[in-house]
PDB file of C-alpha atoms in Angstrom:
ATOM      1  CA  UNK A   1      67.740  27.961  82.024  1.00 56.00           C
ATOM      2  CA  UNK A   2      68.983  24.518  80.736  1.00 71.00           C
ATOM      3  CA  UNK A   3      69.190  21.941  83.778  1.00 84.00           C
ATOM      4  CA  UNK A   4      71.502  19.273  84.479  1.00 89.00           C
ATOM      5  CA  UNK A   5      69.473  16.643  82.511  1.00 91.00           C
ATOM      6  CA  UNK A   6      69.457  18.875  79.501  1.00 91.00           C
ATOM      7  CA  UNK A   7      73.322  19.161  79.694  1.00 94.00           C
ATOM      8  CA  UNK A   8      73.624  15.413  80.448  1.00 95.00           C
ATOM      9  CA  UNK A   9      71.528  14.611  77.266  1.00 94.00           C
ATOM     10  CA  UNK A  10      73.521  17.003  75.137  1.00 95.00           C
ATOM     11  CA  UNK A  11      76.857  15.298  76.292  1.00 97.00           C
ATOM     12  CA  UNK A  12      75.462  11.928  75.349  1.00 96.00           C
ATOM     13  CA  UNK A  13      74.322  13.086  71.951  1.00 96.00           C
ATOM     14  CA  UNK A  14      77.724  14.803  71.114  1.00 97.00           C
ATOM     15  CA  UNK A  15      79.798  11.951  72.483  1.00 97.00           C
ATOM     16  CA  UNK A  16      77.905   9.710  70.150  1.00 97.00           C
ATOM     17  CA  UNK A  17      78.211  11.761  67.226  1.00 97.00           C
ATOM     18  CA  UNK A  18      81.711  13.082  67.470  1.00 97.00           C
ATOM     19  CA  UNK A  19      83.883  10.733  69.801  1.00 96.00           C
ATOM     20  CA  UNK A  20      86.697   9.014  67.933  1.00 96.00           C
ATOM     21  CA  UNK A  21      86.524  11.270  64.572  1.00 93.00           C
ATOM     22  CA  UNK A  22      89.297  13.447  63.536  1.00 96.00           C
ATOM     23  CA  UNK A  23      88.217  16.966  63.526  1.00 97.00           C
ATOM     24  CA  UNK A  24      88.268  18.579  60.110  1.00 97.00           C
ATOM     25  CA  UNK A  25      87.562  22.259  61.399  1.00 96.00           C
ATOM     26  CA  UNK A  26      87.370  24.035  64.642  1.00 97.00           C
ATOM     27  CA  UNK A  27      86.339  27.685  65.299  1.00 97.00           C
ATOM     28  CA  UNK A  28      85.954  29.459  68.539  1.00 97.00           C
ATOM     29  CA  UNK A  29      84.394  32.965  68.283  1.00 96.00           C
ATOM     30  CA  UNK A  30      85.724  34.276  71.683  1.00 96.00           C
ATOM     31  CA  UNK A  31      88.592  36.799  71.647  1.00 95.00           C
ATOM     32  CA  UNK A  32      91.001  34.469  73.833  1.00 95.00           C
ATOM     33  CA  UNK A  33      90.621  31.449  71.377  1.00 97.00           C
ATOM     34  CA  UNK A  34      90.163  33.206  68.119  1.00 94.00           C
ATOM     35  CA  UNK A  35      93.384  31.919  66.661  1.00 95.00           C
ATOM     36  CA  UNK A  36      93.030  28.383  68.149  1.00 97.00           C
ATOM     37  CA  UNK A  37      92.809  25.333  65.656  1.00 97.00           C
ATOM     38  CA  UNK A  38      92.309  21.950  66.917  1.00 97.00           C
ATOM     39  CA  UNK A  39      92.087  20.362  63.385  1.00 97.00           C
ATOM     40  CA  UNK A  40      93.285  16.870  63.122  1.00 96.00           C
ATOM     41  CA  UNK A  41      92.925  16.101  66.858  1.00 97.00           C
ATOM     42  CA  UNK A  42      90.174  13.614  68.069  1.00 97.00           C
ATOM     43  CA  UNK A  43      87.474  13.980  70.618  1.00 97.00           C
ATOM     44  CA  UNK A  44      87.927  11.254  73.050  1.00 97.00           C
ATOM     45  CA  UNK A  45      84.590  11.980  75.109  1.00 97.00           C
ATOM     46  CA  UNK A  46      82.157  14.402  75.785  1.00 97.00           C
ATOM     47  CA  UNK A  47      80.872  14.323  79.393  1.00 97.00           C
ATOM     48  CA  UNK A  48      78.532  16.356  81.665  1.00 96.00           C
ATOM     49  CA  UNK A  49      79.467  17.455  85.101  1.00 95.00           C
ATOM     50  CA  UNK A  50      76.363  19.070  86.758  1.00 93.00           C
ATOM     51  CA  UNK A  51      75.451  21.885  84.349  1.00 93.00           C
ATOM     52  CA  UNK A  52      79.043  22.026  82.772  1.00 96.00           C
ATOM     53  CA  UNK A  53      79.980  20.310  79.589  1.00 97.00           C
ATOM     54  CA  UNK A  54      83.594  18.881  79.025  1.00 98.00           C
ATOM     55  CA  UNK A  55      84.692  18.102  75.620  1.00 98.00           C
ATOM     56  CA  UNK A  56      87.943  16.155  75.905  1.00 98.00           C
ATOM     57  CA  UNK A  57      90.659  15.986  72.924  1.00 97.00           C
ATOM     58  CA  UNK A  58      93.366  13.463  72.363  1.00 96.00           C
ATOM     59  CA  UNK A  59      95.873  16.306  72.483  1.00 93.00           C
ATOM     60  CA  UNK A  60      95.413  16.597  76.300  1.00 96.00           C
ATOM     61  CA  UNK A  61      92.925  19.538  76.150  1.00 98.00           C
ATOM     62  CA  UNK A  62      89.415  20.033  77.367  1.00 98.00           C
ATOM     63  CA  UNK A  63      86.675  22.408  76.117  1.00 98.00           C
ATOM     64  CA  UNK A  64      84.819  23.697  78.916  1.00 98.00           C
ATOM     65  CA  UNK A  65      81.431  25.214  78.151  1.00 97.00           C
ATOM     66  CA  UNK A  66      78.419  26.309  80.141  1.00 95.00           C
ATOM     67  CA  UNK A  67      74.987  27.186  78.949  1.00 91.00           C
ATOM     68  CA  UNK A  68      74.041  29.506  81.676  1.00 87.00           C
ATOM     69  CA  UNK A  69      70.646  31.001  80.554  1.00 82.00           C
ATOM     70  CA  UNK A  70      70.236  30.365  76.918  1.00 89.00           C
ATOM     71  CA  UNK A  71      73.231  28.318  75.568  1.00 93.00           C
ATOM     72  CA  UNK A  72      72.848  25.186  73.636  1.00 95.00           C
ATOM     73  CA  UNK A  73      74.870  22.777  71.191  1.00 97.00           C
ATOM     74  CA  UNK A  74      73.376  21.701  67.993  1.00 97.00           C
ATOM     75  CA  UNK A  75      74.500  18.721  65.682  1.00 98.00           C
ATOM     76  CA  UNK A  76      73.920  18.930  61.975  1.00 97.00           C
ATOM     77  CA  UNK A  77      74.585  16.611  58.998  1.00 96.00           C
ATOM     78  CA  UNK A  78      76.965  17.694  56.476  1.00 92.00           C
ATOM     79  CA  UNK A  79      75.687  20.435  54.128  1.00 91.00           C
ATOM     80  CA  UNK A  80      72.621  20.969  56.575  1.00 96.00           C
ATOM     81  CA  UNK A  81      71.687  24.484  57.311  1.00 96.00           C
ATOM     82  CA  UNK A  82      72.655  25.635  60.806  1.00 97.00           C
ATOM     83  CA  UNK A  83      69.344  26.914  62.442  1.00 95.00           C
ATOM     84  CA  UNK A  84      70.333  27.468  66.156  1.00 95.00           C
ATOM     85  CA  UNK A  85      70.084  31.156  65.751  1.00 96.00           C
ATOM     86  CA  UNK A  86      71.803  33.971  63.910  1.00 97.00           C
ATOM     87  CA  UNK A  87      75.384  33.558  62.921  1.00 96.00           C
ATOM     88  CA  UNK A  88      76.680  36.159  65.613  1.00 97.00           C
ATOM     89  CA  UNK A  89      75.390  33.943  68.408  1.00 97.00           C
ATOM     90  CA  UNK A  90      77.705  31.141  67.611  1.00 98.00           C
ATOM     91  CA  UNK A  91      80.550  30.809  70.025  1.00 97.00           C
ATOM     92  CA  UNK A  92      82.197  27.553  68.840  1.00 98.00           C
ATOM     93  CA  UNK A  93      82.226  24.994  65.869  1.00 98.00           C
ATOM     94  CA  UNK A  94      83.543  21.525  66.013  1.00 98.00           C
ATOM     95  CA  UNK A  95      83.550  19.829  62.714  1.00 97.00           C
ATOM     96  CA  UNK A  96      84.181  16.198  61.638  1.00 97.00           C
ATOM     97  CA  UNK A  97      83.307  14.384  58.139  1.00 96.00           C
ATOM     98  CA  UNK A  98      79.966  13.022  59.595  1.00 95.00           C
ATOM     99  CA  UNK A  99      78.756  15.837  61.975  1.00 96.00           C
ATOM    100  CA  UNK A 100      79.031  19.417  62.820  1.00 97.00           C
ATOM    101  CA  UNK A 101      78.517  20.543  66.507  1.00 98.00           C
ATOM    102  CA  UNK A 102      77.756  24.375  66.715  1.00 98.00           C
ATOM    103  CA  UNK A 103      77.445  25.922  70.001  1.00 97.00           C
ATOM    104  CA  UNK A 104      75.063  28.842  70.339  1.00 97.00           C
ATOM    105  CA  UNK A 105      74.986  31.561  73.112  1.00 96.00           C
ATOM    106  CA  UNK A 106      77.505  29.763  75.146  1.00 96.00           C
ATOM    107  CA  UNK A 107      78.313  31.823  78.250  1.00 94.00           C
ATOM    108  CA  UNK A 108      81.764  30.082  79.105  1.00 96.00           C
ATOM    109  CA  UNK A 109      83.986  28.880  76.252  1.00 97.00           C
ATOM    110  CA  UNK A 110      87.417  27.917  77.550  1.00 97.00           C
ATOM    111  CA  UNK A 111      90.192  25.537  76.698  1.00 98.00           C
ATOM    112  CA  UNK A 112      92.383  24.142  79.593  1.00 97.00           C
ATOM    113  CA  UNK A 113      94.530  21.075  80.148  1.00 97.00           C
ATOM    114  CA  UNK A 114      92.530  18.028  80.754  1.00 97.00           C
ATOM    115  CA  UNK A 115      94.595  17.605  84.039  1.00 97.00           C
ATOM    116  CA  UNK A 116      93.024  21.167  85.176  1.00 97.00           C
ATOM    117  CA  UNK A 117      89.318  20.091  84.974  1.00 97.00           C
ATOM    118  CA  UNK A 118      89.190  20.098  88.731  1.00 97.00           C
ATOM    119  CA  UNK A 119      89.770  23.953  88.569  1.00 96.00           C
ATOM    120  CA  UNK A 120      86.421  24.519  86.918  1.00 96.00           C
ATOM    121  CA  UNK A 121      84.255  21.698  88.215  1.00 96.00           C
ATOM    122  CA  UNK A 122      86.218  20.344  91.396  1.00 95.00           C
ATOM    123  CA  UNK A 123      84.024  22.715  93.615  1.00 95.00           C
ATOM    124  CA  UNK A 124      80.830  20.752  92.590  1.00 96.00           C
ATOM    125  CA  UNK A 125      79.094  18.288  94.911  1.00 97.00           C
ATOM    126  CA  UNK A 126      78.077  14.854  93.905  1.00 97.00           C
ATOM    127  CA  UNK A 127      76.449  14.769  90.375  1.00 97.00           C
ATOM    128  CA  UNK A 128      72.858  13.858  90.384  1.00 96.00           C
ATOM    129  CA  UNK A 129      73.172  12.225  87.135  1.00 95.00           C
ATOM    130  CA  UNK A 130      76.750  11.102  87.469  1.00 94.00           C
ATOM    131  CA  UNK A 131      78.819   7.931  88.612  1.00 92.00           C
ATOM    132  CA  UNK A 132      79.740   9.768  91.586  1.00 90.00           C
ATOM    133  CA  UNK A 133      76.294  10.405  92.891  1.00 96.00           C
ATOM    134  CA  UNK A 134      76.318  10.005  96.856  1.00 97.00           C
ATOM    135  CA  UNK A 135      72.966  10.668  98.628  1.00 98.00           C
ATOM    136  CA  UNK A 136      74.869  10.828 102.079  1.00 98.00           C
ATOM    137  CA  UNK A 137      77.488  13.175 100.914  1.00 98.00           C
ATOM    138  CA  UNK A 138      74.941  15.604  99.322  1.00 98.00           C
ATOM    139  CA  UNK A 139      72.795  15.494 102.557  1.00 98.00           C
ATOM    140  CA  UNK A 140      75.837  16.114 104.691  1.00 98.00           C
ATOM    141  CA  UNK A 141      76.789  19.216 102.563  1.00 98.00           C
ATOM    142  CA  UNK A 142      73.412  20.539 102.738  1.00 98.00           C
ATOM    143  CA  UNK A 143      73.177  20.035 106.718  1.00 98.00           C
ATOM    144  CA  UNK A 144      76.574  21.724 107.064  1.00 97.00           C
ATOM    145  CA  UNK A 145      74.586  25.194 106.716  1.00 97.00           C
ATOM    146  CA  UNK A 146      71.309  24.463 108.493  1.00 97.00           C
ATOM    147  CA  UNK A 147      70.054  28.126 108.408  1.00 96.00           C
ATOM    148  CA  UNK A 148      70.038  28.390 104.471  1.00 95.00           C
ATOM    149  CA  UNK A 149      66.587  27.967 103.034  1.00 95.00           C
ATOM    150  CA  UNK A 150      66.196  24.665 101.394  1.00 96.00           C
ATOM    151  CA  UNK A 151      64.870  26.018  98.187  1.00 95.00           C
ATOM    152  CA  UNK A 152      68.120  27.949  97.855  1.00 94.00           C
ATOM    153  CA  UNK A 153      70.406  25.105  99.241  1.00 96.00           C
ATOM    154  CA  UNK A 154      69.126  22.613  96.696  1.00 96.00           C
ATOM    155  CA  UNK A 155      70.356  24.997  93.869  1.00 93.00           C
ATOM    156  CA  UNK A 156      73.590  25.296  95.371  1.00 94.00           C
ATOM    157  CA  UNK A 157      75.850  23.342  93.040  1.00 94.00           C
ATOM    158  CA  UNK A 158      78.416  22.691  95.771  1.00 96.00           C
ATOM    159  CA  UNK A 159      75.788  20.664  97.577  1.00 97.00           C
ATOM    160  CA  UNK A 160      74.664  18.609  94.638  1.00 96.00           C
ATOM    161  CA  UNK A 161      75.486  19.304  90.964  1.00 95.00           C
ATOM    162  CA  UNK A 162      72.873  19.467  88.149  1.00 94.00           C
ATOM    163  CA  UNK A 163      69.570  19.974  90.075  1.00 93.00           C
ATOM    164  CA  UNK A 164      67.866  23.098  88.570  1.00 90.00           C
ATOM    165  CA  UNK A 165      64.673  25.252  89.267  1.00 91.00           C
ATOM    166  CA  UNK A 166      62.237  22.742  87.763  1.00 92.00           C
ATOM    167  CA  UNK A 167      63.171  19.665  89.753  1.00 93.00           C
ATOM    168  CA  UNK A 168      63.954  21.405  93.112  1.00 94.00           C
ATOM    169  CA  UNK A 169      60.559  23.244  92.800  1.00 95.00           C
ATOM    170  CA  UNK A 170      58.460  20.261  92.053  1.00 96.00           C
ATOM    171  CA  UNK A 171      60.501  18.040  94.589  1.00 96.00           C
ATOM    172  CA  UNK A 172      59.550  20.537  97.315  1.00 97.00           C
ATOM    173  CA  UNK A 173      55.858  20.497  96.303  1.00 97.00           C
ATOM    174  CA  UNK A 174      55.767  16.730  96.073  1.00 96.00           C
ATOM    175  CA  UNK A 175      57.592  16.458  99.495  1.00 96.00           C
ATOM    176  CA  UNK A 176      55.145  19.071 101.142  1.00 96.00           C
ATOM    177  CA  UNK A 177      58.092  21.275 102.153  1.00 97.00           C
ATOM    178  CA  UNK A 178      57.984  24.902 101.896  1.00 97.00           C
ATOM    179  CA  UNK A 179      61.046  26.148  99.881  1.00 96.00           C
ATOM    180  CA  UNK A 180      61.374  28.882 102.542  1.00 95.00           C
ATOM    181  CA  UNK A 181      62.098  26.210 105.479  1.00 97.00           C
ATOM    182  CA  UNK A 182      65.578  26.355 106.725  1.00 97.00           C
ATOM    183  CA  UNK A 183      67.568  23.177 105.922  1.00 97.00           C
ATOM    184  CA  UNK A 184      67.945  22.277 109.622  1.00 97.00           C
ATOM    185  CA  UNK A 185      64.182  22.157 110.004  1.00 97.00           C
ATOM    186  CA  UNK A 186      63.321  20.065 107.023  1.00 97.00           C
ATOM    187  CA  UNK A 187      62.091  16.772 108.811  1.00 95.00           C
ATOM    188  CA  UNK A 188      63.077  14.228 106.080  1.00 97.00           C
ATOM    189  CA  UNK A 189      65.815  15.877 103.954  1.00 98.00           C
ATOM    190  CA  UNK A 190      67.265  12.637 102.744  1.00 98.00           C
ATOM    191  CA  UNK A 191      63.818  11.826 101.487  1.00 97.00           C
ATOM    192  CA  UNK A 192      63.684  15.150  99.694  1.00 98.00           C
ATOM    193  CA  UNK A 193      66.995  14.895  97.949  1.00 98.00           C
ATOM    194  CA  UNK A 194      66.292  11.259  97.040  1.00 97.00           C
ATOM    195  CA  UNK A 195      62.939  12.461  95.431  1.00 96.00           C
ATOM    196  CA  UNK A 196      64.589  15.412  93.608  1.00 96.00           C
ATOM    197  CA  UNK A 197      67.403  12.887  92.158  1.00 96.00           C
ATOM    198  CA  UNK A 198      65.014  10.262  91.113  1.00 94.00           C
ATOM    199  CA  UNK A 199      62.910  12.869  89.349  1.00 92.00           C
ATOM    200  CA  UNK A 200      65.813  14.352  87.291  1.00 94.00           C
ATOM    201  CA  UNK A 201      67.148  10.808  86.546  1.00 93.00           C
ATOM    202  CA  UNK A 202      63.796   9.766  85.313  1.00 90.00           C
ATOM    203  CA  UNK A 203      63.471  12.948  83.158  1.00 86.00           C
ATOM    204  CA  UNK A 204      67.011  12.590  81.871  1.00 88.00           C
ATOM    205  CA  UNK A 205      66.449   9.057  80.553  1.00 85.00           C
ATOM    206  CA  UNK A 206      62.878   9.804  79.310  1.00 80.00           C
ATOM    207  CA  UNK A 207      63.759  12.956  77.632  1.00 75.00           C
ATOM    208  CA  UNK A 208      61.267  15.036  79.234  1.00 84.00           C
ATOM    209  CA  UNK A 209      60.840  17.276  82.281  1.00 86.00           C
ATOM    210  CA  UNK A 210      57.287  16.017  83.234  1.00 86.00           C
ATOM    211  CA  UNK A 211      56.623  15.619  86.975  1.00 87.00           C
ATOM    212  CA  UNK A 212      52.637  15.236  86.778  1.00 85.00           C
ATOM    213  CA  UNK A 213      52.621  12.247  84.286  1.00 85.00           C
ATOM    214  CA  UNK A 214      50.647  14.175  81.775  1.00 84.00           C
ATOM    215  CA  UNK A 215      52.519  15.473  78.735  1.00 83.00           C
ATOM    216  CA  UNK A 216      49.636  17.641  77.665  1.00 87.00           C
ATOM    217  CA  UNK A 217      50.834  21.408  77.259  1.00 85.00           C
ATOM    218  CA  UNK A 218      50.380  23.327  80.341  1.00 83.00           C
ATOM    219  CA  UNK A 219      49.786  20.104  82.576  1.00 87.00           C
ATOM    220  CA  UNK A 220      53.272  18.817  82.671  1.00 90.00           C
ATOM    221  CA  UNK A 221      54.187  20.363  86.287  1.00 94.00           C
ATOM    222  CA  UNK A 222      52.567  20.789  89.670  1.00 95.00           C
ATOM    223  CA  UNK A 223      53.698  24.258  90.562  1.00 96.00           C
ATOM    224  CA  UNK A 224      56.638  25.115  88.271  1.00 94.00           C
ATOM    225  CA  UNK A 225      55.491  27.892  85.798  1.00 91.00           C
ATOM    226  CA  UNK A 226      52.086  28.000  87.366  1.00 94.00           C
ATOM    227  CA  UNK A 227      52.294  31.223  89.286  1.00 93.00           C
ATOM    228  CA  UNK A 228      48.873  32.764  90.012  1.00 94.00           C
ATOM    229  CA  UNK A 229      46.967  29.615  88.935  1.00 95.00           C
ATOM    230  CA  UNK A 230      45.167  27.145  91.155  1.00 96.00           C
ATOM    231  CA  UNK A 231      47.045  24.167  92.729  1.00 96.00           C
ATOM    232  CA  UNK A 232      46.050  20.998  91.038  1.00 94.00           C
ATOM    233  CA  UNK A 233      45.612  19.389  94.474  1.00 94.00           C
ATOM    234  CA  UNK A 234      43.813  22.090  96.576  1.00 95.00           C
ATOM    235  CA  UNK A 235      42.836  24.810  94.186  1.00 95.00           C
ATOM    236  CA  UNK A 236      44.906  27.552  96.369  1.00 95.00           C
ATOM    237  CA  UNK A 237      46.628  30.083  94.158  1.00 96.00           C
ATOM    238  CA  UNK A 238      50.215  29.078  93.493  1.00 95.00           C
ATOM    239  CA  UNK A 239      52.520  31.848  94.813  1.00 95.00           C
ATOM    240  CA  UNK A 240      55.860  33.130  93.303  1.00 93.00           C
ATOM    241  CA  UNK A 241      58.546  35.092  94.934  1.00 92.00           C
ATOM    242  CA  UNK A 242      62.495  35.700  94.286  1.00 88.00           C
ATOM    243  CA  UNK A 243      64.568  33.202  96.341  1.00 84.00           C
ATOM    244  CA  UNK A 244      68.106  34.667  96.413  1.00 64.00           C
ATOM    245  CA  UNK A 245      71.002  33.169  94.392  1.00 56.00           C
ATOM    246  CA  UNK A 246      72.686  30.345  96.346  1.00 48.00           C
ATOM    247  CA  UNK A 247      76.261  31.196  97.289  1.00 46.00           C
ATOM    248  CA  UNK A 248      79.021  29.820  94.894  1.00 45.00           C
ATOM    249  CA  UNK A 249      76.611  29.677  91.862  1.00 48.00           C
ATOM    250  CA  UNK A 250      78.069  30.948  88.607  1.00 45.00           C
ATOM    251  CA  UNK A 251      74.773  31.149  86.607  1.00 46.00           C
ATOM    252  CA  UNK A 252      72.453  34.220  86.279  1.00 41.00           C
ATOM    253  CA  UNK A 253      69.063  32.301  86.543  1.00 44.00           C
ATOM    254  CA  UNK A 254      66.315  34.340  88.270  1.00 49.00           C
ATOM    255  CA  UNK A 255      65.440  32.467  91.302  1.00 72.00           C
ATOM    256  CA  UNK A 256      61.656  32.602  90.854  1.00 84.00           C
ATOM    257  CA  UNK A 257      60.391  30.210  93.496  1.00 92.00           C
ATOM    258  CA  UNK A 258      56.826  28.807  92.939  1.00 94.00           C
ATOM    259  CA  UNK A 259      54.932  26.881  95.713  1.00 96.00           C
ATOM    260  CA  UNK A 260      51.481  26.258  97.113  1.00 97.00           C
ATOM    261  CA  UNK A 261      50.992  27.833 100.615  1.00 95.00           C
ATOM    262  CA  UNK A 262      48.511  25.241 101.436  1.00 95.00           C
ATOM    263  CA  UNK A 263      50.305  21.901 100.374  1.00 97.00           C
ATOM    264  CA  UNK A 264      53.610  23.285 101.426  1.00 96.00           C
ATOM    265  CA  UNK A 265      52.569  24.784 104.630  1.00 90.00           C
ATOM    266  CA  UNK A 266      55.520  26.314 106.645  1.00 87.00           C
ATOM    267  CA  UNK A 267      57.743  29.311 106.598  1.00 86.00           C
ATOM    268  CA  UNK A 268      56.721  31.981 104.155  1.00 84.00           C
ATOM    269  CA  UNK A 269      58.553  34.372 101.927  1.00 79.00           C
ATOM    270  CA  UNK A 270      59.431  37.783 103.201  1.00 75.00           C
ATOM    271  CA  UNK A 271      57.319  40.725 101.795  1.00 71.00           C
ATOM    272  CA  UNK A 272      60.513  41.943  99.941  1.00 66.00           C
ATOM    273  CA  UNK A 273      60.793  38.492  98.111  1.00 69.00           C
ATOM    274  CA  UNK A 274      57.393  39.086  96.559  1.00 69.00           C
ATOM    275  CA  UNK A 275      58.406  42.528  95.138  1.00 60.00           C
ATOM    276  CA  UNK A 276      57.526  42.722  91.436  1.00 59.00           C
ATOM    277  CA  UNK A 277      55.317  39.621  91.401  1.00 64.00           C
ATOM    278  CA  UNK A 278      52.033  41.539  91.640  1.00 55.00           C
ATOM    279  CA  UNK A 279      48.887  39.438  91.663  1.00 47.00           C
ATOM    280  CA  UNK A 280      50.806  36.410  92.160  1.00 51.00           C
ATOM    281  CA  UNK A 281      52.409  37.470  95.362  1.00 49.00           C
ATOM    282  CA  UNK A 282      51.422  37.619  99.073  1.00 42.00           C
ATOM    283  CA  UNK A 283      47.732  38.657  98.583  1.00 43.00           C
ATOM    284  CA  UNK A 284      47.060  36.430  95.601  1.00 40.00           C
ATOM    285  CA  UNK A 285      45.450  33.689  97.370  1.00 38.00           C
ATOM    286  CA  UNK A 286      42.638  35.992  98.758  1.00 36.00           C
ATOM    287  CA  UNK A 287      42.265  37.854  95.417  1.00 39.00           C
ATOM    288  CA  UNK A 288      42.059  34.773  93.483  1.00 37.00           C
ATOM    289  CA  UNK A 289      39.406  33.178  95.745  1.00 36.00           C
ATOM    290  CA  UNK A 290      37.280  36.300  95.507  1.00 37.00           C
ATOM    291  CA  UNK A 291      37.748  36.182  91.699  1.00 35.00           C
ATOM    292  CA  UNK A 292      36.676  32.590  91.568  1.00 33.00           C
ATOM    293  CA  UNK A 293      33.610  33.325  93.523  1.00 32.00           C
ATOM    294  CA  UNK A 294      32.688  36.220  91.383  1.00 33.00           C
ATOM    295  CA  UNK A 295      33.404  34.646  87.883  1.00 28.00           C
ATOM    296  CA  UNK A 296      33.298  31.072  88.631  1.00 31.00           C
ATOM    297  CA  UNK A 297      37.057  30.293  87.725  1.00 29.00           C
ATOM    298  CA  UNK A 298      37.822  26.605  87.887  1.00 27.00           C
ATOM    299  CA  UNK A 299      41.379  24.972  87.789  1.00 28.00           C
ATOM    300  CA  UNK A 300      42.531  24.068  84.491  1.00 27.00           C
TER     301      UNK A 300
END
């Protein structure tokens, strides 16, 4: 699923390409907006708010889009072939004389008065990549529900907006915190949140989602996407389990949580959370150790 840094970069690219130019053509391929035409209006700004994208027009309207699992905006030069997917996946088109912005697979496409933006993003916590970022506010929101597991709490956009699965997973590993730890039991919660925010900010400005310092394929992350493989630090098998969707979230991302049971010692996932993850579940560490002894497996 696109994370907050992906949406932030999309907003910057679209703002640079489209802001100030009159629209020659607009097209919205969703039933409620099928007859809407914003031709002649100008885009005043394109901004990210957490994982939401807000495209504002000088007529007083805002186009609110959300990528959810697979959405994206693509920019094209005049006459260039649109290549973001088949035509039936296009949900919105914004065209100026210089650029065309084409939205593919957008799960949310709605027009509303710019004055009503708080109706769709007002519930969000401080934006990890926005001018409103406030560490103290984010930590306070997290601590308001001390029994919630920290892995789920970090994804709850009402606590802090824009953080996604990659960044919270990697931040928990680097902080040595089990994602199954209740928020109230995390010893240095401000430090964990500060680390997660710094990581996503570095990734946003650097244009990458690397946490290990290596950009070689398969080496970008410590635990994210490495279920069943040896930990880069201790060689224990990385585990994976499902961590329930945080309250208040609108996206459908599967909450696959990966962690190292040795480097992130602490509370463990329930047996039910491991369901469906086979060898990378509760017994994976023992099985993988036996396999290494037998076949001489080494960490990649």
